């Protein structure tokens, strides 16, 4: 589904990603772990198409297409979804309105009939149950005044509504209490399908008690320094990041 | 003969011609108000770029234009369909229509049954309500050394007159429409509105400036609002002049004890626009809310100057002015807040936010707080910027196109003010205008 080949990326001339190689197949769940500042969010944003990062070398192939030539919205319509580490507050744009615009642009791109107000509402209702989010939150402007946990839950809700093929969750677990963590993890597990893939970016192994990865990669200083199965996460928990550096 | 005299000469001549049309009225004490004003006008003269109050706003094109004027009530034929096109429908039971500065009985509607409420035009009510008008007109404005106000006062002849007695609530807004349609161009009018609201009364007034043709004309407008004790007033000025028009207007608000006044200034038309709001908070327990939204594009210049004068304790003022500037347009905001020595426990908040949609648009903003009391809470903030890059990326990362995302954010920026307006029809009207101005407006409308 996704192939990252020798990816180098820089911001304001500072090289942050220094030759990343990674292959993600449909049905797989990958965890990317690593200390603060190692480049995890950079990688996530580069995948989503943020233009503040310059890709200086390498390739991103997604379902046979060159991702680097695609605008962020095209990537989203092709099924890429980034759950932000720091979801953005958008005053004046209601969650529902925003999600309807997003979903319909994706559906249109996929040759599906756009949802009308009623169809959209039904779709929302169904997904709301899945991630246990309040209606009240959805009527409010996107993320505005949301608590940290509410923002994270809203990211997972958006993921549920938009039904991506490749979801990248950037530290969706950080700042969550145990209950919220379980709900978020539940959401991810329920949304898992043989034809989609998930990359979970995390700092702690805590989330991986609830979401069981097929592969774990350790990112340090812009490079994947170690890859393995789910045991690697537990080993990291015990031995700390210094072990891999 | 010097330049400045040349510029005011046409108005002095117009005044003499105007006086002749007044016949007997020119002997009345009321006319003394006009005489005093034209004298003040010629003393003040027009401002220059050196004048601090006009530093960012070049009004030379206005000053140099020779405007035509007319003082008889002859209104050229304006068809009903033309009017229907430009006015906001369903907004009010009571509507005062002025065409080129003159009241049109034909197109106005008055459905107010309470005989103590007076809603009409100044020209006709002047005789019957002489004392009421004389005691209130030019009451606050005369202290303002504003040459355009003096000019307006010199030519007072028509405008809206609204009197709401004590303990009276008018549910529906009163809708005042100024339609500019003159084919003879350029021409000038001096609309003058007087709104007097009694104690414990409540009313909402909408002033709407529209045009039928894309002409050069100059609306030099003045509105005076006297808010009685504990009255609640919403006043909305919706300026949608022709792209070639000049609009200079001042709204004077005099607030008595416990009154709550909300003034909304929506500026979307005009070539050169200056909107002044002057609020005098003369007693305790007053609330004053000023909302502003300017939408400019092309070569438009929209200048908003506000003054809030706190003179007594325990008053609050909240001010939020926003501007969206596209093309080579220019915006100006100057917000003065005076907190006098006695005005302890004042709570004043001023915010000015500008969204630039083009590299060539520019904004000059200047908060001006003068605080002479020590136990007060006064804050101000100004922000000028482009569309937020993080928000834009967030929306795009969900599949929304860049163009729609930009328009969504622009719309939301403006809607922050629009949603504060009480009248649903005006909100809808403004939403339609926003949609029509945004590139992806039709797409947005579908959402
Ligand atoms: N705008 C920026 N300008 C310069 N350096 C940046 C910028 N954003 C992030 N960085 C740097 O890039 C590195 C990687 O950051 P990030 O990808 O956010 O790491 P992580 O998500 O793993 O904590 C850090 O050293 C950080 O300081
Ligand atoms: Mg990060």
PDB file of N, CA and C in Angstrom, chain A residues 131-210:
ATOM      1  N   UNK A 131     -17.218   5.713  18.467  1.00  0.00           N
ATOM      2  CA  UNK A 131     -16.156   6.371  19.229  1.00  0.00           C
ATOM      3  C   UNK A 131     -16.676   7.114  20.455  1.00  0.00           C
ATOM      4  N   UNK A 132     -17.966   6.917  20.768  1.00  0.00           N
ATOM      5  CA  UNK A 132     -18.560   7.518  21.968  1.00  0.00           C
ATOM      6  C   UNK A 132     -18.273   9.011  22.066  1.00  0.00           C
ATOM      7  N   UNK A 133     -18.729   9.748  21.064  1.00  0.00           N
ATOM      8  CA  UNK A 133     -18.529  11.197  21.070  1.00  0.00           C
ATOM      9  C   UNK A 133     -19.900  11.860  21.211  1.00  0.00           C
ATOM     10  N   UNK A 134     -19.922  12.995  21.923  1.00  0.00           N
ATOM     11  CA  UNK A 134     -21.203  13.681  22.149  1.00  0.00           C
ATOM     12  C   UNK A 134     -21.647  14.493  20.945  1.00  0.00           C
ATOM     13  N   UNK A 135     -22.944  14.498  20.718  1.00  0.00           N
ATOM     14  CA  UNK A 135     -23.536  15.324  19.666  1.00  0.00           C
ATOM     15  C   UNK A 135     -23.140  16.790  19.867  1.00  0.00           C
ATOM     16  N   UNK A 136     -23.172  17.177  21.125  1.00  0.00           N
ATOM     17  CA  UNK A 136     -22.847  18.552  21.496  1.00  0.00           C
ATOM     18  C   UNK A 136     -21.507  19.014  20.925  1.00  0.00           C
ATOM     19  N   UNK A 137     -20.547  18.108  20.990  1.00  0.00           N
ATOM     20  CA  UNK A 137     -19.205  18.417  20.501  1.00  0.00           C
ATOM     21  C   UNK A 137     -19.211  18.655  18.991  1.00  0.00           C
ATOM     22  N   UNK A 138     -20.093  17.939  18.323  1.00  0.00           N
ATOM     23  CA  UNK A 138     -20.121  18.010  16.861  1.00  0.00           C
ATOM     24  C   UNK A 138     -20.780  19.287  16.360  1.00  0.00           C
ATOM     25  N   UNK A 139     -21.628  19.852  17.193  1.00  0.00           N
ATOM     26  CA  UNK A 139     -22.281  21.095  16.791  1.00  0.00           C
ATOM     27  C   UNK A 139     -21.366  22.296  16.981  1.00  0.00           C
ATOM     28  N   UNK A 140     -20.334  22.089  17.766  1.00  0.00           N
ATOM     29  CA  UNK A 140     -19.427  23.201  18.053  1.00  0.00           C
ATOM     30  C   UNK A 140     -18.417  23.389  16.920  1.00  0.00           C
ATOM     31  N   UNK A 141     -17.784  24.588  16.882  1.00  0.00           N
ATOM     32  CA  UNK A 141     -16.750  24.802  15.866  1.00  0.00           C
ATOM     33  C   UNK A 141     -15.617  23.792  16.044  1.00  0.00           C
ATOM     34  N   UNK A 142     -14.993  23.434  14.964  1.00  0.00           N
ATOM     35  CA  UNK A 142     -13.962  22.405  14.943  1.00  0.00           C
ATOM     36  C   UNK A 142     -12.901  22.646  16.028  1.00  0.00           C
ATOM     37  N   UNK A 143     -12.878  21.754  16.987  1.00  0.00           N
ATOM     38  CA  UNK A 143     -11.865  21.727  18.058  1.00  0.00           C
ATOM     39  C   UNK A 143     -11.819  22.946  18.968  1.00  0.00           C
ATOM     40  N   UNK A 144     -12.644  23.943  18.705  1.00  0.00           N
ATOM     41  CA  UNK A 144     -12.518  25.182  19.464  1.00  0.00           C
ATOM     42  C   UNK A 144     -12.952  24.971  20.911  1.00  0.00           C
ATOM     43  N   UNK A 145     -12.038  25.262  21.808  1.00  0.00           N
ATOM     44  CA  UNK A 145     -12.313  25.103  23.229  1.00  0.00           C
ATOM     45  C   UNK A 145     -12.431  23.654  23.678  1.00  0.00           C
ATOM     46  N   UNK A 146     -12.069  22.718  22.815  1.00  0.00           N
ATOM     47  CA  UNK A 146     -12.109  21.300  23.210  1.00  0.00           C
ATOM     48  C   UNK A 146     -10.965  21.027  24.181  1.00  0.00           C
ATOM     49  N   UNK A 147     -11.197  20.110  25.101  1.00  0.00           N
ATOM     50  CA  UNK A 147     -10.097  19.666  25.962  1.00  0.00           C
ATOM     51  C   UNK A 147      -9.173  18.797  25.108  1.00  0.00           C
ATOM     52  N   UNK A 148      -7.981  18.554  25.638  1.00  0.00           N
ATOM     53  CA  UNK A 148      -7.026  17.724  24.910  1.00  0.00           C
ATOM     54  C   UNK A 148      -7.639  16.394  24.492  1.00  0.00           C
ATOM     55  N   UNK A 149      -8.323  15.757  25.448  1.00  0.00           N
ATOM     56  CA  UNK A 149      -8.933  14.457  25.180  1.00  0.00           C
ATOM     57  C   UNK A 149     -10.028  14.544  24.127  1.00  0.00           C
ATOM     58  N   UNK A 150     -10.827  15.608  24.213  1.00  0.00           N
ATOM     59  CA  UNK A 150     -11.910  15.785  23.230  1.00  0.00           C
ATOM     60  C   UNK A 150     -11.358  15.970  21.821  1.00  0.00           C
ATOM     61  N   UNK A 151     -10.254  16.681  21.754  1.00  0.00           N
ATOM     62  CA  UNK A 151      -9.635  16.889  20.440  1.00  0.00           C
ATOM     63  C   UNK A 151      -9.188  15.554  19.839  1.00  0.00           C
ATOM     64  N   UNK A 152      -8.575  14.731  20.692  1.00  0.00           N
ATOM     65  CA  UNK A 152      -8.073  13.448  20.201  1.00  0.00           C
ATOM     66  C   UNK A 152      -9.225  12.554  19.775  1.00  0.00           C
ATOM     67  N   UNK A 153     -10.286  12.603  20.566  1.00  0.00           N
ATOM     68  CA  UNK A 153     -11.443  11.779  20.249  1.00  0.00           C
ATOM     69  C   UNK A 153     -12.084  12.244  18.932  1.00  0.00           C
ATOM     70  N   UNK A 154     -12.062  13.546  18.741  1.00  0.00           N
ATOM     71  CA  UNK A 154     -12.600  14.111  17.508  1.00  0.00           C
ATOM     72  C   UNK A 154     -11.784  13.657  16.299  1.00  0.00           C
ATOM     73  N   UNK A 155     -10.487  13.511  16.474  1.00  0.00           N
ATOM     74  CA  UNK A 155      -9.652  13.018  15.374  1.00  0.00           C
ATOM     75  C   UNK A 155     -10.074  11.601  14.987  1.00  0.00           C
ATOM     76  N   UNK A 156     -10.296  10.782  16.005  1.00  0.00           N
ATOM     77  CA  UNK A 156     -10.689   9.396  15.730  1.00  0.00           C
ATOM     78  C   UNK A 156     -12.092   9.346  15.119  1.00  0.00           C
ATOM     79  N   UNK A 157     -12.932  10.261  15.585  1.00  0.00           N
ATOM     80  CA  UNK A 157     -14.276  10.334  15.016  1.00  0.00           C
ATOM     81  C   UNK A 157     -14.206  10.697  13.526  1.00  0.00           C
ATOM     82  N   UNK A 158     -13.375  11.679  13.221  1.00  0.00           N
ATOM     83  CA  UNK A 158     -13.219  12.067  11.812  1.00  0.00           C
ATOM     84  C   UNK A 158     -12.708  10.895  10.985  1.00  0.00           C
ATOM     85  N   UNK A 159     -11.782  10.149  11.575  1.00  0.00           N
ATOM     86  CA  UNK A 159     -11.257   8.978  10.890  1.00  0.00           C
ATOM     87  C   UNK A 159     -12.382   7.986  10.613  1.00  0.00           C
ATOM     88  N   UNK A 160     -13.236   7.800  11.605  1.00  0.00           N
ATOM     89  CA  UNK A 160     -14.353   6.863  11.445  1.00  0.00           C
ATOM     90  C   UNK A 160     -15.288   7.332  10.332  1.00  0.00           C
ATOM     91  N   UNK A 161     -15.550   8.622  10.291  1.00  0.00           N
ATOM     92  CA  UNK A 161     -16.483   9.164   9.293  1.00  0.00           C
ATOM     93  C   UNK A 161     -15.888   9.090   7.891  1.00  0.00           C
ATOM     94  N   UNK A 162     -14.612   9.394   7.784  1.00  0.00           N
ATOM     95  CA  UNK A 162     -13.999   9.490   6.450  1.00  0.00           C
ATOM     96  C   UNK A 162     -13.523   8.141   5.908  1.00  0.00           C
ATOM     97  N   UNK A 163     -13.447   7.141   6.750  1.00  0.00           N
ATOM     98  CA  UNK A 163     -13.094   5.778   6.355  1.00  0.00           C
ATOM     99  C   UNK A 163     -11.854   5.697   5.463  1.00  0.00           C
ATOM    100  N   UNK A 164     -10.704   6.095   6.019  1.00  0.00           N
ATOM    101  CA  UNK A 164      -9.489   6.105   5.192  1.00  0.00           C
ATOM    102  C   UNK A 164      -8.957   4.704   4.888  1.00  0.00           C
ATOM    103  N   UNK A 165      -8.062   4.666   3.911  1.00  0.00           N
ATOM    104  CA  UNK A 165      -7.380   3.403   3.612  1.00  0.00           C
ATOM    105  C   UNK A 165      -6.095   3.299   4.421  1.00  0.00           C
ATOM    106  N   UNK A 166      -5.442   4.459   4.563  1.00  0.00           N
ATOM    107  CA  UNK A 166      -4.219   4.490   5.365  1.00  0.00           C
ATOM    108  C   UNK A 166      -4.341   5.589   6.411  1.00  0.00           C
ATOM    109  N   UNK A 167      -4.443   5.162   7.664  1.00  0.00           N
ATOM    110  CA  UNK A 167      -4.573   6.149   8.738  1.00  0.00           C
ATOM    111  C   UNK A 167      -3.242   6.277   9.459  1.00  0.00           C
ATOM    112  N   UNK A 168      -2.838   7.521   9.711  1.00  0.00           N
ATOM    113  CA  UNK A 168      -1.614   7.781  10.467  1.00  0.00           C
ATOM    114  C   UNK A 168      -2.034   8.508  11.738  1.00  0.00           C
ATOM    115  N   UNK A 169      -1.821   7.853  12.868  1.00  0.00           N
ATOM    116  CA  UNK A 169      -2.244   8.463  14.135  1.00  0.00           C
ATOM    117  C   UNK A 169      -1.018   8.981  14.860  1.00  0.00           C
ATOM    118  N   UNK A 170      -0.909  10.312  14.921  1.00  0.00           N
ATOM    119  CA  UNK A 170       0.279  10.914  15.522  1.00  0.00           C
ATOM    120  C   UNK A 170       0.036  11.205  16.996  1.00  0.00           C
ATOM    121  N   UNK A 171       0.585  10.367  17.844  1.00  0.00           N
ATOM    122  CA  UNK A 171       0.472  10.532  19.303  1.00  0.00           C
ATOM    123  C   UNK A 171      -0.968  10.756  19.748  1.00  0.00           C
ATOM    124  N   UNK A 172      -1.858   9.998  19.175  1.00  0.00           N
ATOM    125  CA  UNK A 172      -3.266  10.146  19.549  1.00  0.00           C
ATOM    126  C   UNK A 172      -3.485   9.745  21.001  1.00  0.00           C
ATOM    127  N   UNK A 173      -2.548   8.993  21.544  1.00  0.00           N
ATOM    128  CA  UNK A 173      -2.688   8.523  22.921  1.00  0.00           C
ATOM    129  C   UNK A 173      -2.208   9.529  23.962  1.00  0.00           C
ATOM    130  N   UNK A 174      -1.371  10.482  23.530  1.00  0.00           N
ATOM    131  CA  UNK A 174      -0.800  11.352  24.566  1.00  0.00           C
ATOM    132  C   UNK A 174      -1.860  12.305  25.111  1.00  0.00           C
ATOM    133  N   UNK A 175      -1.796  12.517  26.391  1.00  0.00           N
ATOM    134  CA  UNK A 175      -2.750  13.412  27.042  1.00  0.00           C
ATOM    135  C   UNK A 175      -4.095  12.783  27.300  1.00  0.00           C
ATOM    136  N   UNK A 176      -4.227  11.490  27.098  1.00  0.00           N
ATOM    137  CA  UNK A 176      -5.513  10.840  27.356  1.00  0.00           C
ATOM    138  C   UNK A 176      -5.474  10.095  28.684  1.00  0.00           C
ATOM    139  N   UNK A 177      -6.608  10.129  29.402  1.00  0.00           N
ATOM    140  CA  UNK A 177      -6.682   9.269  30.580  1.00  0.00           C
ATOM    141  C   UNK A 177      -7.023   7.849  30.108  1.00  0.00           C
ATOM    142  N   UNK A 178      -7.010   6.923  31.057  1.00  0.00           N
ATOM    143  CA  UNK A 178      -7.153   5.514  30.686  1.00  0.00           C
ATOM    144  C   UNK A 178      -8.461   5.238  29.942  1.00  0.00           C
ATOM    145  N   UNK A 179      -9.550   5.857  30.421  1.00  0.00           N
ATOM    146  CA  UNK A 179     -10.845   5.617  29.765  1.00  0.00           C
ATOM    147  C   UNK A 179     -10.835   6.109  28.332  1.00  0.00           C
ATOM    148  N   UNK A 180     -10.333   7.325  28.157  1.00  0.00           N
ATOM    149  CA  UNK A 180     -10.295   7.902  26.814  1.00  0.00           C
ATOM    150  C   UNK A 180      -9.378   7.079  25.922  1.00  0.00           C
ATOM    151  N   UNK A 181      -8.285   6.646  26.507  1.00  0.00           N
ATOM    152  CA  UNK A 181      -7.326   5.837  25.752  1.00  0.00           C
ATOM    153  C   UNK A 181      -7.997   4.572  25.229  1.00  0.00           C
ATOM    154  N   UNK A 182      -8.822   3.962  26.109  1.00  0.00           N
ATOM    155  CA  UNK A 182      -9.492   2.726  25.728  1.00  0.00           C
ATOM    156  C   UNK A 182     -10.497   2.988  24.595  1.00  0.00           C
ATOM    157  N   UNK A 183     -11.186   4.100  24.702  1.00  0.00           N
ATOM    158  CA  UNK A 183     -12.163   4.424  23.659  1.00  0.00           C
ATOM    159  C   UNK A 183     -11.473   4.654  22.314  1.00  0.00           C
ATOM    160  N   UNK A 184     -10.380   5.404  22.373  1.00  0.00           N
ATOM    161  CA  UNK A 184      -9.629   5.671  21.148  1.00  0.00           C
ATOM    162  C   UNK A 184      -9.111   4.360  20.554  1.00  0.00           C
ATOM    163  N   UNK A 185      -8.538   3.530  21.420  1.00  0.00           N
ATOM    164  CA  UNK A 185      -7.989   2.257  20.940  1.00  0.00           C
ATOM    165  C   UNK A 185      -9.090   1.358  20.386  1.00  0.00           C
ATOM    166  N   UNK A 186     -10.214   1.361  21.078  1.00  0.00           N
ATOM    167  CA  UNK A 186     -11.380   0.598  20.614  1.00  0.00           C
ATOM    168  C   UNK A 186     -11.782   1.019  19.220  1.00  0.00           C
ATOM    169  N   UNK A 187     -11.827   2.331  19.047  1.00  0.00           N
ATOM    170  CA  UNK A 187     -12.179   2.894  17.746  1.00  0.00           C
ATOM    171  C   UNK A 187     -11.239   2.382  16.669  1.00  0.00           C
ATOM    172  N   UNK A 188      -9.948   2.483  16.959  1.00  0.00           N
ATOM    173  CA  UNK A 188      -8.954   2.041  15.977  1.00  0.00           C
ATOM    174  C   UNK A 188      -9.143   0.559  15.663  1.00  0.00           C
ATOM    175  N   UNK A 189      -9.341  -0.236  16.697  1.00  0.00           N
ATOM    176  CA  UNK A 189      -9.504  -1.682  16.486  1.00  0.00           C
ATOM    177  C   UNK A 189     -10.744  -2.003  15.668  1.00  0.00           C
ATOM    178  N   UNK A 190     -11.837  -1.310  15.981  1.00  0.00           N
ATOM    179  CA  UNK A 190     -13.078  -1.576  15.261  1.00  0.00           C
ATOM    180  C   UNK A 190     -12.985  -1.155  13.802  1.00  0.00           C
ATOM    181  N   UNK A 191     -12.174  -0.151  13.540  1.00  0.00           N
ATOM    182  CA  UNK A 191     -12.078   0.364  12.168  1.00  0.00           C
ATOM    183  C   UNK A 191     -11.071  -0.421  11.322  1.00  0.00           C
ATOM    184  N   UNK A 192     -10.375  -1.307  11.978  1.00  0.00           N
ATOM    185  CA  UNK A 192      -9.363  -2.080  11.268  1.00  0.00           C
ATOM    186  C   UNK A 192     -10.016  -3.072  10.306  1.00  0.00           C
ATOM    187  N   UNK A 193      -9.529  -3.075   9.076  1.00  0.00           N
ATOM    188  CA  UNK A 193     -10.091  -3.985   8.072  1.00  0.00           C
ATOM    189  C   UNK A 193      -8.956  -4.577   7.247  1.00  0.00           C
ATOM    190  N   UNK A 194      -9.210  -5.699   6.589  1.00  0.00           N
ATOM    191  CA  UNK A 194      -8.127  -6.303   5.812  1.00  0.00           C
ATOM    192  C   UNK A 194      -7.636  -5.420   4.667  1.00  0.00           C
ATOM    193  N   UNK A 195      -8.484  -4.480   4.234  1.00  0.00           N
ATOM    194  CA  UNK A 195      -8.054  -3.658   3.097  1.00  0.00           C
ATOM    195  C   UNK A 195      -7.551  -2.273   3.496  1.00  0.00           C
ATOM    196  N   UNK A 196      -7.412  -2.043   4.788  1.00  0.00           N
ATOM    197  CA  UNK A 196      -6.785  -0.767   5.149  1.00  0.00           C
ATOM    198  C   UNK A 196      -5.593  -0.992   6.072  1.00  0.00           C
ATOM    199  N   UNK A 197      -4.832   0.065   6.260  1.00  0.00           N
ATOM    200  CA  UNK A 197      -3.629  -0.055   7.085  1.00  0.00           C
ATOM    201  C   UNK A 197      -3.549   1.137   8.028  1.00  0.00           C
ATOM    202  N   UNK A 198      -2.844   0.920   9.125  1.00  0.00           N
ATOM    203  CA  UNK A 198      -2.724   1.986  10.127  1.00  0.00           C
ATOM    204  C   UNK A 198      -1.270   2.132  10.563  1.00  0.00           C
ATOM    205  N   UNK A 199      -0.853   3.388  10.665  1.00  0.00           N
ATOM    206  CA  UNK A 199       0.454   3.657  11.269  1.00  0.00           C
ATOM    207  C   UNK A 199       0.187   4.426  12.558  1.00  0.00           C
ATOM    208  N   UNK A 200       0.596   3.837  13.673  1.00  0.00           N
ATOM    209  CA  UNK A 200       0.393   4.474  14.962  1.00  0.00           C
ATOM    210  C   UNK A 200       1.722   5.055  15.427  1.00  0.00           C
ATOM    211  N   UNK A 201       1.756   6.369  15.560  1.00  0.00           N
ATOM    212  CA  UNK A 201       2.968   7.014  16.042  1.00  0.00           C
ATOM    213  C   UNK A 201       2.793   7.243  17.533  1.00  0.00           C
ATOM    214  N   UNK A 202       3.737   6.741  18.308  1.00  0.00           N
ATOM    215  CA  UNK A 202       3.580   6.930  19.751  1.00  0.00           C
ATOM    216  C   UNK A 202       4.922   7.045  20.444  1.00  0.00           C
ATOM    217  N   UNK A 203       4.845   7.625  21.593  1.00  0.00           N
ATOM    218  CA  UNK A 203       6.016   7.909  22.377  1.00  0.00           C
ATOM    219  C   UNK A 203       6.146   6.833  23.461  1.00  0.00           C
ATOM    220  N   UNK A 204       4.966   6.404  23.928  1.00  0.00           N
ATOM    221  CA  UNK A 204       4.930   5.395  24.996  1.00  0.00           C
ATOM    222  C   UNK A 204       4.426   4.092  24.439  1.00  0.00           C
ATOM    223  N   UNK A 205       4.679   3.030  25.156  1.00  0.00           N
ATOM    224  CA  UNK A 205       4.178   1.746  24.697  1.00  0.00           C
ATOM    225  C   UNK A 205       2.773   1.475  25.227  1.00  0.00           C
ATOM    226  N   UNK A 206       2.297   2.382  26.121  1.00  0.00           N
ATOM    227  CA  UNK A 206       0.999   2.248  26.776  1.00  0.00           C
ATOM    228  C   UNK A 206      -0.130   1.914  25.800  1.00  0.00           C
ATOM    229  N   UNK A 207      -0.211   2.662  24.685  1.00  0.00           N
ATOM    230  CA  UNK A 207      -1.285   2.482  23.712  1.00  0.00           C
ATOM    231  C   UNK A 207      -1.248   1.073  23.137  1.00  0.00           C
ATOM    232  N   UNK A 208      -0.016   0.532  23.074  1.00  0.00           N
ATOM    233  CA  UNK A 208       0.142  -0.762  22.416  1.00  0.00           C
ATOM    234  C   UNK A 208      -0.346  -1.915  23.291  1.00  0.00           C
ATOM    235  N   UNK A 209      -0.770  -1.588  24.524  1.00  0.00           N
ATOM    236  CA  UNK A 209      -1.464  -2.592  25.332  1.00  0.00           C
ATOM    237  C   UNK A 209      -2.871  -2.817  24.795  1.00  0.00           C
ATOM    238  N   UNK A 210      -3.347  -1.819  24.098  1.00  0.00           N
ATOM    239  CA  UNK A 210      -4.727  -1.892  23.593  1.00  0.00           C
ATOM    240  C   UNK A 210      -4.790  -2.119  22.090  1.00  0.00           C
TER     241      UNK A 210
END
